[in-house]
Structures are given as C-alpha cells and as structure tokens.
Short mmCIF file of C-alpha atoms in Angstrom, two decimals:
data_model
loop_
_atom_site.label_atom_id
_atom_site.label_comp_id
_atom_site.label_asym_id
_atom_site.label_seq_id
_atom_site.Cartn_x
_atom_site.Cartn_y
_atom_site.Cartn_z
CA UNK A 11 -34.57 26.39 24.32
CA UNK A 12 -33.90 23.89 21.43
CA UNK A 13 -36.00 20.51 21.07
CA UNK A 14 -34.12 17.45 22.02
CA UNK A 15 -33.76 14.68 19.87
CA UNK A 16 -32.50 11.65 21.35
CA UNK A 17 -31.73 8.14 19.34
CA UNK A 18 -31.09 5.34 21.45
CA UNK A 19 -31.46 1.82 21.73
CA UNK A 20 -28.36 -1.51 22.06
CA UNK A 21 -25.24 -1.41 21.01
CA UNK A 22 -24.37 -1.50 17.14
CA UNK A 23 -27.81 -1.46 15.51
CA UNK A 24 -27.32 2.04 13.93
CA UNK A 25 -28.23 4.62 16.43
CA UNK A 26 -25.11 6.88 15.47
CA UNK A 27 -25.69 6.81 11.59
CA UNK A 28 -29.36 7.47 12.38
CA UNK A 29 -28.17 10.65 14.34
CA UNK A 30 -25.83 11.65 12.58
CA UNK A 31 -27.84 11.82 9.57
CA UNK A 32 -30.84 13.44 11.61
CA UNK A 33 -28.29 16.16 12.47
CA UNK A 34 -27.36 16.31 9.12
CA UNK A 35 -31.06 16.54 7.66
CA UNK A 36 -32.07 19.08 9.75
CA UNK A 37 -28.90 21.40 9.18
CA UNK A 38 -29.23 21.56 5.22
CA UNK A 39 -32.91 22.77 6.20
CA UNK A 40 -31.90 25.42 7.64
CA UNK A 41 -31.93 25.04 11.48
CA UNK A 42 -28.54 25.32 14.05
CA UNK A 43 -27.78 21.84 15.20
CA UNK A 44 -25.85 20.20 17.52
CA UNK A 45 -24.91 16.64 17.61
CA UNK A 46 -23.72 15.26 20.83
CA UNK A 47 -22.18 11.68 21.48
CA UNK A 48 -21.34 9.94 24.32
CA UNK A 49 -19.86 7.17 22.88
CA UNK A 50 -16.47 6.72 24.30
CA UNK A 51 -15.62 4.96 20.98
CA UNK A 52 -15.87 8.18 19.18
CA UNK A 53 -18.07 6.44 16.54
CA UNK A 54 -19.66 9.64 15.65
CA UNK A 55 -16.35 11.26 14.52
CA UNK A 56 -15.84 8.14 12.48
CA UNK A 57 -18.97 8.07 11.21
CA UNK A 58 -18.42 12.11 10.21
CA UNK A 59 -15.00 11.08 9.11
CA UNK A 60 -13.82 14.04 11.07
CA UNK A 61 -12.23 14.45 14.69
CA UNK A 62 -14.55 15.88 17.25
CA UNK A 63 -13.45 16.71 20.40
CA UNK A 64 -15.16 18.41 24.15
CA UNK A 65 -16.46 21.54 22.90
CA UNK A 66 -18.60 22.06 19.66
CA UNK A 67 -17.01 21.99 16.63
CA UNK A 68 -17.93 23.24 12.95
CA UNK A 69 -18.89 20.12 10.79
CA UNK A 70 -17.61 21.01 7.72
CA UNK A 71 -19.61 20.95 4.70
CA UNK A 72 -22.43 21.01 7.30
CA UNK A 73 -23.09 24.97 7.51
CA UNK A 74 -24.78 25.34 10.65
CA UNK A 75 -23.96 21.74 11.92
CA UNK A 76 -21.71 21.86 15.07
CA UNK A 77 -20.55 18.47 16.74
CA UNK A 78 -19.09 17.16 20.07
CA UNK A 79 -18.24 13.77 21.95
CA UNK A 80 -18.40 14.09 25.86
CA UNK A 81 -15.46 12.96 27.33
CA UNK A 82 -16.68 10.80 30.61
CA UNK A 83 -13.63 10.74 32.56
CA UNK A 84 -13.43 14.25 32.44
CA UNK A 85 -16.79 15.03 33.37
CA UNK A 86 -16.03 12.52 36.74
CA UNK A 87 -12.97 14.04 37.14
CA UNK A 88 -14.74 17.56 37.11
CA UNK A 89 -17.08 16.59 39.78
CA UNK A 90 -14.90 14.83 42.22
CA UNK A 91 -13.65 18.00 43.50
CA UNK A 92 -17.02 19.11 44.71
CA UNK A 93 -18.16 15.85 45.88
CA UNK A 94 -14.26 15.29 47.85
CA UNK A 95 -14.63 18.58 49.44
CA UNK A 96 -18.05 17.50 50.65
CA UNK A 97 -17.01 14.66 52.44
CA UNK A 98 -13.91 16.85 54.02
CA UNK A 99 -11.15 14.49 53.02
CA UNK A 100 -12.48 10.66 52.78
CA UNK A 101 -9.04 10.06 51.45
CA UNK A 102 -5.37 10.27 53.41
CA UNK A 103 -6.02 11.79 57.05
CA UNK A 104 -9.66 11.96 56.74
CA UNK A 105 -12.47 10.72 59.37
CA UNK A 106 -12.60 7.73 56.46
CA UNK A 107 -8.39 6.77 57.04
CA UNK A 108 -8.28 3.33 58.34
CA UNK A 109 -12.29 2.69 58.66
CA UNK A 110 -11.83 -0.98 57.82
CA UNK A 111 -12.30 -2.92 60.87
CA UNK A 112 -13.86 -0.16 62.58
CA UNK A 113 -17.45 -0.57 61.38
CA UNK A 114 -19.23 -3.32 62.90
CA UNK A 115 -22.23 -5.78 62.19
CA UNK A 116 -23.53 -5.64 58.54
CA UNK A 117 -21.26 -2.40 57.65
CA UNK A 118 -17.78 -4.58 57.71
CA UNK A 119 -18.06 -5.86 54.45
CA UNK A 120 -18.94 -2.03 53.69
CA UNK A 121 -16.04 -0.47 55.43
CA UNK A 122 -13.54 -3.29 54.30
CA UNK A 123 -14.58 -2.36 50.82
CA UNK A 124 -13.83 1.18 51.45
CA UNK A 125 -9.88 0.23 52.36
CA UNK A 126 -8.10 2.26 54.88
CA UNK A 127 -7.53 4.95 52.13
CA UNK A 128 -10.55 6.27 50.96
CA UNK A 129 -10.55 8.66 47.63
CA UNK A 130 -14.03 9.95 46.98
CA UNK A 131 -14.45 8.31 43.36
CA UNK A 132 -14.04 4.93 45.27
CA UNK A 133 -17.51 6.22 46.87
CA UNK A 134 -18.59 7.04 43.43
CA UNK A 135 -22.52 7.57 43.25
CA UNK A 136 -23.99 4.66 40.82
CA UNK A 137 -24.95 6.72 37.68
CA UNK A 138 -23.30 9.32 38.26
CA UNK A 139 -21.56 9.06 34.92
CA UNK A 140 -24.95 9.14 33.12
CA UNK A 141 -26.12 12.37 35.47
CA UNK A 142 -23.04 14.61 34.66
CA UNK A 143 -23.62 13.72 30.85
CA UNK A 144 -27.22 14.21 30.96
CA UNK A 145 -26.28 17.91 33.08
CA UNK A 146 -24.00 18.81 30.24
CA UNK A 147 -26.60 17.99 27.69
CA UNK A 148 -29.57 20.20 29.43
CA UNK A 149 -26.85 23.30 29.33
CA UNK A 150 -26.77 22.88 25.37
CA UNK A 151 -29.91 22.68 25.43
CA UNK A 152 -30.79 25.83 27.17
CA UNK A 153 -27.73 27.41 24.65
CA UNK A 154 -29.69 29.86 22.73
CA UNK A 155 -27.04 28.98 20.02
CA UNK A 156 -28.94 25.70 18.63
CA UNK A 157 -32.61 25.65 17.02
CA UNK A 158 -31.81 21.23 17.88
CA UNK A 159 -29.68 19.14 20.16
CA UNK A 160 -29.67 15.63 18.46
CA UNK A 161 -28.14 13.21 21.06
CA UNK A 162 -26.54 9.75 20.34
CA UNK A 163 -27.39 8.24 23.68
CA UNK A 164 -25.37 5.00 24.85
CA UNK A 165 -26.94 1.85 25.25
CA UNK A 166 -30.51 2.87 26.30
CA UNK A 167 -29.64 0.95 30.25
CA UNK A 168 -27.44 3.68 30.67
CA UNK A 169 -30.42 6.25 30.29
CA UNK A 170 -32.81 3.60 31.64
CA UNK A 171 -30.11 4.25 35.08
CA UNK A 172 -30.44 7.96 35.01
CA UNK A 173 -34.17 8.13 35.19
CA UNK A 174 -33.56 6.17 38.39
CA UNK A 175 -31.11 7.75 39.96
CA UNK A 176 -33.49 10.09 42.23
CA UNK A 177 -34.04 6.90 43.98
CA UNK A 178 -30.08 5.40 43.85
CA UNK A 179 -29.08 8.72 45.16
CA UNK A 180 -31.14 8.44 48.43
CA UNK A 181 -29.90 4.86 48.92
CA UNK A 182 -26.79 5.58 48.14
CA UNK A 183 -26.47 9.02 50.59
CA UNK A 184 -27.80 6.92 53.44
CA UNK A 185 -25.41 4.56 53.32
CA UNK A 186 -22.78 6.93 52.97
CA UNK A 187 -23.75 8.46 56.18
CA UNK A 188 -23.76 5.73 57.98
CA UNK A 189 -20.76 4.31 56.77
CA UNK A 190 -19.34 8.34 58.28
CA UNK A 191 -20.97 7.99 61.30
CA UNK A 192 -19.66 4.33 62.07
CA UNK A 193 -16.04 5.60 61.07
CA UNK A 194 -15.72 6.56 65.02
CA UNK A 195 -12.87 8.18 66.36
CA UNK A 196 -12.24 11.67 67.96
CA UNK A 197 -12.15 13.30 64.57
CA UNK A 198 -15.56 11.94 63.45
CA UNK A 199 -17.16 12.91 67.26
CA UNK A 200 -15.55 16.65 66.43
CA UNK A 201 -16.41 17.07 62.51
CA UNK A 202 -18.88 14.30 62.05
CA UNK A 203 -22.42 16.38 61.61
CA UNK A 204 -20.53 19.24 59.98
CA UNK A 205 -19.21 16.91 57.51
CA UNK A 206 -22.44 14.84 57.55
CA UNK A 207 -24.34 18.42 56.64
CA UNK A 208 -21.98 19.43 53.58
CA UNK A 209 -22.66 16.28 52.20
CA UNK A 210 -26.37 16.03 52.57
CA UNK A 211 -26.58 19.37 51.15
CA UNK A 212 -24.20 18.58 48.07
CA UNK A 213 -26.50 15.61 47.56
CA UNK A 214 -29.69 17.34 48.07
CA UNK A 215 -28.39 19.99 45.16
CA UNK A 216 -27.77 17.53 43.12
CA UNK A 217 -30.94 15.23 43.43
CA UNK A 218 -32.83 18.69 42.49
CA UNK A 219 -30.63 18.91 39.24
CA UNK A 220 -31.59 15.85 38.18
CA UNK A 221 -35.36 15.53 38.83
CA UNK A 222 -35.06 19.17 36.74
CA UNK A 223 -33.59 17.64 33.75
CA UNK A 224 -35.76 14.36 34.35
CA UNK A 225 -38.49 17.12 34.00
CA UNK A 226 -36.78 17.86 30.75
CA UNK A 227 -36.92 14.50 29.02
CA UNK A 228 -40.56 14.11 29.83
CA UNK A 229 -42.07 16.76 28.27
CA UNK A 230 -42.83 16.02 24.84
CA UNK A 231 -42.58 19.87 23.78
CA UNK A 232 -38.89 19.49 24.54
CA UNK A 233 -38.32 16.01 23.67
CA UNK A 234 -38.27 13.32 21.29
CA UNK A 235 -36.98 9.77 21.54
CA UNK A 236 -36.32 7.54 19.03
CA UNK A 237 -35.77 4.00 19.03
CA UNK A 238 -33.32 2.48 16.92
CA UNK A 239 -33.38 -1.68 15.93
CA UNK A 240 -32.69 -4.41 13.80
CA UNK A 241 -34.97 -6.85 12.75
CA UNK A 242 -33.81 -9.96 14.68
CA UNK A 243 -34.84 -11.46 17.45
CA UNK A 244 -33.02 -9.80 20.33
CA UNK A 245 -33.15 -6.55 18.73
CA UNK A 246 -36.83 -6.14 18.63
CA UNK A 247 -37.37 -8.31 22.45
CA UNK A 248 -35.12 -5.18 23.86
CA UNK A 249 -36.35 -2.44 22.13
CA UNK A 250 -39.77 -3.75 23.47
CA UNK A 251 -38.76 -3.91 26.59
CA UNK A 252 -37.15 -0.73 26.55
CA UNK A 253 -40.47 0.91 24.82
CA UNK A 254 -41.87 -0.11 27.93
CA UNK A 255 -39.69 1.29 30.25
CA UNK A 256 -39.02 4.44 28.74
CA UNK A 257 -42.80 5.15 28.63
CA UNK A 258 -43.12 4.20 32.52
CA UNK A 259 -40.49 6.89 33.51
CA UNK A 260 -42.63 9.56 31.36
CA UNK A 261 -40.23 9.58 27.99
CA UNK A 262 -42.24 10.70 24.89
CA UNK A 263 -41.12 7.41 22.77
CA UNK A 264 -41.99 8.77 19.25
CA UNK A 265 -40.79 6.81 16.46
CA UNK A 266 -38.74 4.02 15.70
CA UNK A 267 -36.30 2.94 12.97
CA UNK A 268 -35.19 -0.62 12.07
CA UNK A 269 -32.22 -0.94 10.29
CA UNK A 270 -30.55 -3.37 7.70
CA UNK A 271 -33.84 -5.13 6.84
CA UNK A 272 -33.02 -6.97 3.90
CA UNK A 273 -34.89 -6.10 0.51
CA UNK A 274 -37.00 -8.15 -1.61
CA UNK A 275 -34.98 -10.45 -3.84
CA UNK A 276 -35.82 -13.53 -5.70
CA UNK A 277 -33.16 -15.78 -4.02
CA UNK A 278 -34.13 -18.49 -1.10
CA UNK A 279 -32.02 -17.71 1.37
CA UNK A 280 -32.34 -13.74 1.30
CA UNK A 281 -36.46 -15.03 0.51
CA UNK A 282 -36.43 -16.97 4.06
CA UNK A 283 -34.23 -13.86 6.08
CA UNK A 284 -36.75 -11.03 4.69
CA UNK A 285 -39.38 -13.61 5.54
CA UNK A 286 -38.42 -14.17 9.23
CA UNK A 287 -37.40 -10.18 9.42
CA UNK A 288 -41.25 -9.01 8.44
CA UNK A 289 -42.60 -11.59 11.39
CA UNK A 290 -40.19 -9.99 13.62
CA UNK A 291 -41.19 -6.05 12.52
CA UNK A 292 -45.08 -6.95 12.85
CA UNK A 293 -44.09 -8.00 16.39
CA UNK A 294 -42.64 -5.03 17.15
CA UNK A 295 -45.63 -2.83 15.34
CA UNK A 296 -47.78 -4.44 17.66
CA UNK A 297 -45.91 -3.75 20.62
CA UNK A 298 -45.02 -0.19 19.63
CA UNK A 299 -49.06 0.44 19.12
CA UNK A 300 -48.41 4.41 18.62
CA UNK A 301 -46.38 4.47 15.44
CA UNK A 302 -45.18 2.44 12.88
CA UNK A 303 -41.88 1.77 12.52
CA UNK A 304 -39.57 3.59 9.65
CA UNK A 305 -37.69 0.52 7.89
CA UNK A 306 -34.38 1.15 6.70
CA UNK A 307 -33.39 -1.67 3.82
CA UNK A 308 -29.88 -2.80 4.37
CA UNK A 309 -27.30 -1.00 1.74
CA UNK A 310 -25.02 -2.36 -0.58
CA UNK A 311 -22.21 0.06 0.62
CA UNK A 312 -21.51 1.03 4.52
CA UNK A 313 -23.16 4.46 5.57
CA UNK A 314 -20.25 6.64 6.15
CA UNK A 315 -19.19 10.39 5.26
CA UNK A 316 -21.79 13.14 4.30
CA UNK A 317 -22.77 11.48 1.36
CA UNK A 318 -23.76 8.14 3.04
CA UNK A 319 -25.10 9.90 5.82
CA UNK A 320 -27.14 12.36 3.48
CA UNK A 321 -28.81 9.19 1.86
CA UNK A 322 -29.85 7.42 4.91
CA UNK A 323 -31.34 10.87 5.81
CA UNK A 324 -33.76 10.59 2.34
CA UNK A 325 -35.18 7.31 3.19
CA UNK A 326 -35.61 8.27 7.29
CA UNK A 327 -37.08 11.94 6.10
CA UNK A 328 -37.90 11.55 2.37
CA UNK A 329 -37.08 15.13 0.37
CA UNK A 330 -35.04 18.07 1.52
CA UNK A 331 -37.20 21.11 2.34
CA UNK A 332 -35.96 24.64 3.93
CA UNK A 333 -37.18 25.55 7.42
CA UNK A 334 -39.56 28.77 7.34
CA UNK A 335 -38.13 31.49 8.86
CA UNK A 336 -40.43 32.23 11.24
CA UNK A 337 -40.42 30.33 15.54
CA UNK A 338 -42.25 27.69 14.05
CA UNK A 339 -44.09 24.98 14.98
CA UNK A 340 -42.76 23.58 11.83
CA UNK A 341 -43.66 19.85 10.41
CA UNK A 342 -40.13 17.76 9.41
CA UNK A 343 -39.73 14.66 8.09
CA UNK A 344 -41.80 11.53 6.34
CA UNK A 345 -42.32 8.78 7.28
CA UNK A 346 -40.32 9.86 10.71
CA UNK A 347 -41.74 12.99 11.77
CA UNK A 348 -40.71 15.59 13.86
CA UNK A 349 -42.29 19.49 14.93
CA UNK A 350 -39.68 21.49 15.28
CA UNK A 351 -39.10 25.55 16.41
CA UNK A 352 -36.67 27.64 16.23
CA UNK A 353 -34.79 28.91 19.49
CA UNK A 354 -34.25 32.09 18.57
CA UNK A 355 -35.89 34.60 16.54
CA UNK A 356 -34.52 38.08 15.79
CA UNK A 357 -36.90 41.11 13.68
CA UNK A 358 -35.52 44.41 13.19
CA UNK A 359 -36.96 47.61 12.44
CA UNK A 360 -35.17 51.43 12.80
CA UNK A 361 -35.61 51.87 16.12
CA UNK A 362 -36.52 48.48 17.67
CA UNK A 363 -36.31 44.96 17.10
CA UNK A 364 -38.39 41.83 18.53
CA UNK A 365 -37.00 39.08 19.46
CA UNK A 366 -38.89 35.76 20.15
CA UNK A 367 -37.61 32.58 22.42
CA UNK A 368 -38.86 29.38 22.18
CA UNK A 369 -39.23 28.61 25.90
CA UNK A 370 -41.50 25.04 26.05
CA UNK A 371 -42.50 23.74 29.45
CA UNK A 372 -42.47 26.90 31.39
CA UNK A 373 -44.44 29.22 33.29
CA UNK A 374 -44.10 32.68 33.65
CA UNK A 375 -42.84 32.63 36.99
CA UNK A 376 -40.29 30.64 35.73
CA UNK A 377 -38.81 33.32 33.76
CA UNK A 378 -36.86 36.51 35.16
CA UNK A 379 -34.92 39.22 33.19
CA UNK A 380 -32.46 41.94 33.67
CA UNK A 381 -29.45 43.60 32.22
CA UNK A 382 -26.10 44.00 33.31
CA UNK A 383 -23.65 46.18 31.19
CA UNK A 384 -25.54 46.61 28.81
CA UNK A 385 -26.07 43.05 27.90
CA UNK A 386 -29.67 41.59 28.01
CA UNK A 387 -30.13 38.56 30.83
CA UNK A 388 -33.21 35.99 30.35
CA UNK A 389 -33.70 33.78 33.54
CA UNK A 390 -34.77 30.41 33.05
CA UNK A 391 -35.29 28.48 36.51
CA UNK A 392 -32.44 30.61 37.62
CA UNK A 393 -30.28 29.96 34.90
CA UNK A 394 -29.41 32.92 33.34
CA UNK A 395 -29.02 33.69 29.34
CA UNK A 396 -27.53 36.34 27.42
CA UNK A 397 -29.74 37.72 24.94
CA UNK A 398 -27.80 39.11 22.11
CA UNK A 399 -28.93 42.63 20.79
CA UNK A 400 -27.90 45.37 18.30
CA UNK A 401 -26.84 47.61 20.84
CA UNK A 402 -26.37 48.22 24.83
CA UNK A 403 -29.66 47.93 26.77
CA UNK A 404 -31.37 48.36 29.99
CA UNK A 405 -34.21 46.17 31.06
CA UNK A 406 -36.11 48.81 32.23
CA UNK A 407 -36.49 49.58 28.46
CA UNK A 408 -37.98 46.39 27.83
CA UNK A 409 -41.07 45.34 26.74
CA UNK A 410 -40.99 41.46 27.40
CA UNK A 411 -44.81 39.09 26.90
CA UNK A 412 -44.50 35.74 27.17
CA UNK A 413 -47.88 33.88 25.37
CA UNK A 414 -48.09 30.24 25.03
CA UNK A 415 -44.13 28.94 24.33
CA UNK A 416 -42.40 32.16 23.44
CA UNK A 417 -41.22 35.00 25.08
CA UNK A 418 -41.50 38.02 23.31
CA UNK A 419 -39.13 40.98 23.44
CA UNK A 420 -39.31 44.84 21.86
CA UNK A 421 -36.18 45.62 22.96
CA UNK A 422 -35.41 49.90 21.31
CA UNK A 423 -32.23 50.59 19.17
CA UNK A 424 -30.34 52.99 20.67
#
C-alpha cells in the first residue's frame, strides 16, 4: 500500500508547486510516484508544463514519476447510473414525475424544488463530488504500482466536507425517503419499499466506503498532511483554523510550508513586509505547537517546469539522496520530513523469490490470498491484488507471514 501524501490548504498559496515538487523529489530518489490533482484548472499540468489527462501518465524526464488530474464530472457522471437505478427512475415516469404539489406541510418547498421531472443528479448527495475523488484516490493507493501517492487536494473545505459526509449522508438519505414516501400515488403504494430498500442499501454501501477510506486518512502510517500558507493575515487565520479541524476529524497534520515570505533586504518597505510576515509566522508556530513551519522565501523567477520545481524541492527537502533498496522505514527530507516504505519488494533466488508488501494499518484477518490462473491474489479488506511473479503459481505453494506492516511471501520458481 503506498503512503499518502496530501498538500492542502486555500486557494493559490502554492499547494500545487509544493506537490508537484514533492512528487518530483521523491521520484529522482528512487521511489514510484504518483501525483494526483483535482484541480479542475489543470494547474498541475501547467505547472509540469505537460498535458495530463484521467489515467496516469509518464512525466517525462521524471523516470518513475507518473501523473493524473481527476476529471469531476466524469466521476459524477460515473456514479449516477448506480445511484438512478437505485431510486428506480426519479426522472420521466418515475414514482418522483410530477411530485410538486403532492408533498404536503414542511416537504412542499422540498418537492417543489425537486420539479415534476426529477433526474437523480438533481438529488445529488452534498459531497459527493469530494467522496468519488477521495474513492478513486484510496484505489491508487492500494495500486501496488506506486511506493507514494502525493495528492494536490482542493481547497482544504472541500476535504474538511468529506470527513463529514458519514453524517450528511444520513441526513441526506432520510430526507430522500421521505420525500419517496410522500410522492403518493398507486405507483409509490406498489414499488415504494422496494424502491425505498435499493436505495437504503446503495446508501448503506456507500457510507461503509467512506468511513473505510476516512479510516485511511487517519492513520498516520498511511498518511501525511501538509499544510500549505502564505504569510499574511488570512492565510495563516485559515490554515489555523483548518489545523484545528483537520486534527478533530483524526488527520495526522504533519508539517507545514509558508510560501513567498519575503527575504531579508536592506530596503524599508520590503524591511516593514518581512517585518509584519515574521509576526504573522510566530503566530502560526504557536498555533501549530507540533512542528515548525518550513519557510519558503519568495523567488525572483515563477516556479514552473522541472527545473523550478526541482529547486523548490532543495529548499522544502535540502539535498538529493537515493532511497535504500530495501521496504524501508526510510527517513526523507530536511527541514520537512517524511518516513517513507516501499510498496513492493521483490528478492530472487534459483528456485524461489520473497516478496514483501508494505500493508500499514491492518490486521491479519484483514488479509486473504489465493490464486487464480496462475496469477497470485492478495486480499486487502476484500479488495483483491495481483501479485506479480516470475512464473505461474498456486497458493497452496505459498508460504505467506505477515509481521508488523509487511506481508511476507516465498513464493517457488517453477
């Protein structure tokens, strides 16, 4: 399972450069990265200067840097088809045609919203958006392709909403029930609980996805987040305040960057800014408490391209050193810091090889594994994995022993 690393924080103080240069550190030392946006500006492919698109994509000059920006309307699009057949046809002909005016007392205003022809993304969940990007994420993550996932989160509100959404999804499924069982009509009287059923199942399945990968982003031996600032005034008050409110969901908040903090020069105005920008950065070491914050002097040149990028990436992690080879836990970065492990770990020998996966979080009854053609299947909460190996095996054949994060495997070369 590769570690998360997630950069977030408001709108335009740097958390894309700071990712993408993360991503970019951690690929020249050696580790299989992928950097994931969901910026719908496509900011990291500018900042890149390449195109990115759905699926991961080779980062040139990057060897073993792969990049992709989520495309949100597609991932809505995706999911109305489950959530549509769910509700059995809310739009033309369904128990929903012509609800308005049929509800009474405080669901009117409801119903009238809902229009006499209902599609289901008019019914959309609040933060649903946010769940089906944070559901894409957790399957890179389990990937056994990529050592890191380093993720350029949108404004941190939107993540803020996710951690929620357990609780918006059992408002919002209560409402929608009543608003099916006020619809009325012989349809609803024949269809109503069966309908009523498919959706309280489809919601119940995907409340349990989402406390799972809420699971996820608390752990700290899966996850890292980092905030990302400038040093004025409204900067710093909301990355305080979201500090705070990452820490009450159970995010590991781990370091913190301010950018564009203007250098020491002998000139009265840029005397005056630096001045007022230290005040504001001892505010914000006092609020952080845990860690002191990485400051990032503002550059005579915008960060852009590999070489930009590569710079910003010396004064976040200081010099370039190669990963060891071995599943790690291996120290990265100063000042910000990071213990990283490698996914995946292959050993060969003439007639067998071991192979070791990084599995954080997990218990052994978490874990199943079988084969299927040949090909070797790890089970992971009852997501499934193929396990590459030199040649066609049977579990049977398997010796697997999983101590402390890692699974171990002696799998025999046939």
């Amino acid at each position: 399972m590769a570690r998360l690393l997630l950069f977030g924080g408001k709108g335009g103080v740097g958390k894309t450069t700071c990712s993408a240069a993360s991503a970019i550190r951690l690929a020249d030392a050696g580790l299989r990265v992928l950097l994931v946006s969901s910026d719908p500006a496509h900011s990291t492919s500018d900042s890149l200067g390449l195109e990115l698109g759905p699926e991961p994509t080779p980062v040139e000059g990057v060897p073993g840097l792969f990049g992709l920006e989520m495309d949100p309307e597609a991932r809505v699009a995706q999911a109305m088809p489950k959530l549509s057949e769910a509700m059995q046809g809310l739009g033309n002909g369904g128990p929903f045609a012509g609800l308005a005016g049929m509800a009474g007392g405080d669901l009117g205003g409801a119903a009238a919203d809902v229009g006499s022809e209902v599609e289901a993304s008019d019914l959309l969940l609040p933060g649903l958006d946010e769940a089906l990007a944070f559901d894409e994420l957790l399957k890179h993550i389990e990937d056994l392709r990529w050592d890191v996932v380093v993720f350029d989160t949108a404004p941190t509100g939107h993540t803020l909403r996710f951690l929620a959404l357990p609780e918006l999804i059992d408002a919002w499924s209560d409402r929608l029930l009543r608003l099916m069982r006020a619809s009325g009509g012989i349809r609803s009287m024949l269809f109503g609980r069966k309908e009523s059923d498919a959706m309280k199942d489809e919601l119940e399945r995907f409340r349990r996805r989402v406390l799972h990968i809420r699971r996820i982003l608390s752990d700290p031996s899966t996850t890292r987040f980092t905030l990302v600032t400038i040093p004025e005034r409204m900067g710093v008050n909301e990355t305080v305040r979201a500090n705070e409110a990452l820490q009450h969901h159970g995010l590991p908040v781990t370091g913190c960057v301010v950018n564009r903090v203007t250098p020491e020069f002998d000139h009265p105005f840029l005397a005056r800014r630096r001045s007022e920008e230290q005040g504001r950065i001892r505010e914000l070491e006092e609020a952080l408490g845990d860690f002191t914050p990485v400051c990032v002097p503002l550059m005579d040149t915008e960060v852009h391209g590999l070489d930009g990028l590569r710079n910003l990436a010396q004064v976040l992690y200081g010099d370039l050193q190669a990963m060891p080879e071995g599943i790690g836990p291996h120290p990265m970065g100063d000042p910000l810091y990071h213990e990283l492990h490698r996914s995946l770990v292959v050993d060969q020998a003439d007639d067998e090889e071991t192979i070791q996966l990084h599995l954080p979080g997990l218990a052994r009854e978490d874990l199943s594994l079988r084969s299927e053609e040949g090909r070797l299947l790890v089970g992971v909460n009852g997501h499934e994995r193929h396990v590459p190996t030199t040649s066609a095996v049977k579990a049977s054949t398997v010796v697997a022993r999983f101590r402390g994060e890692v699974l171990h495997l002696t799998v025999p070369i046939s």
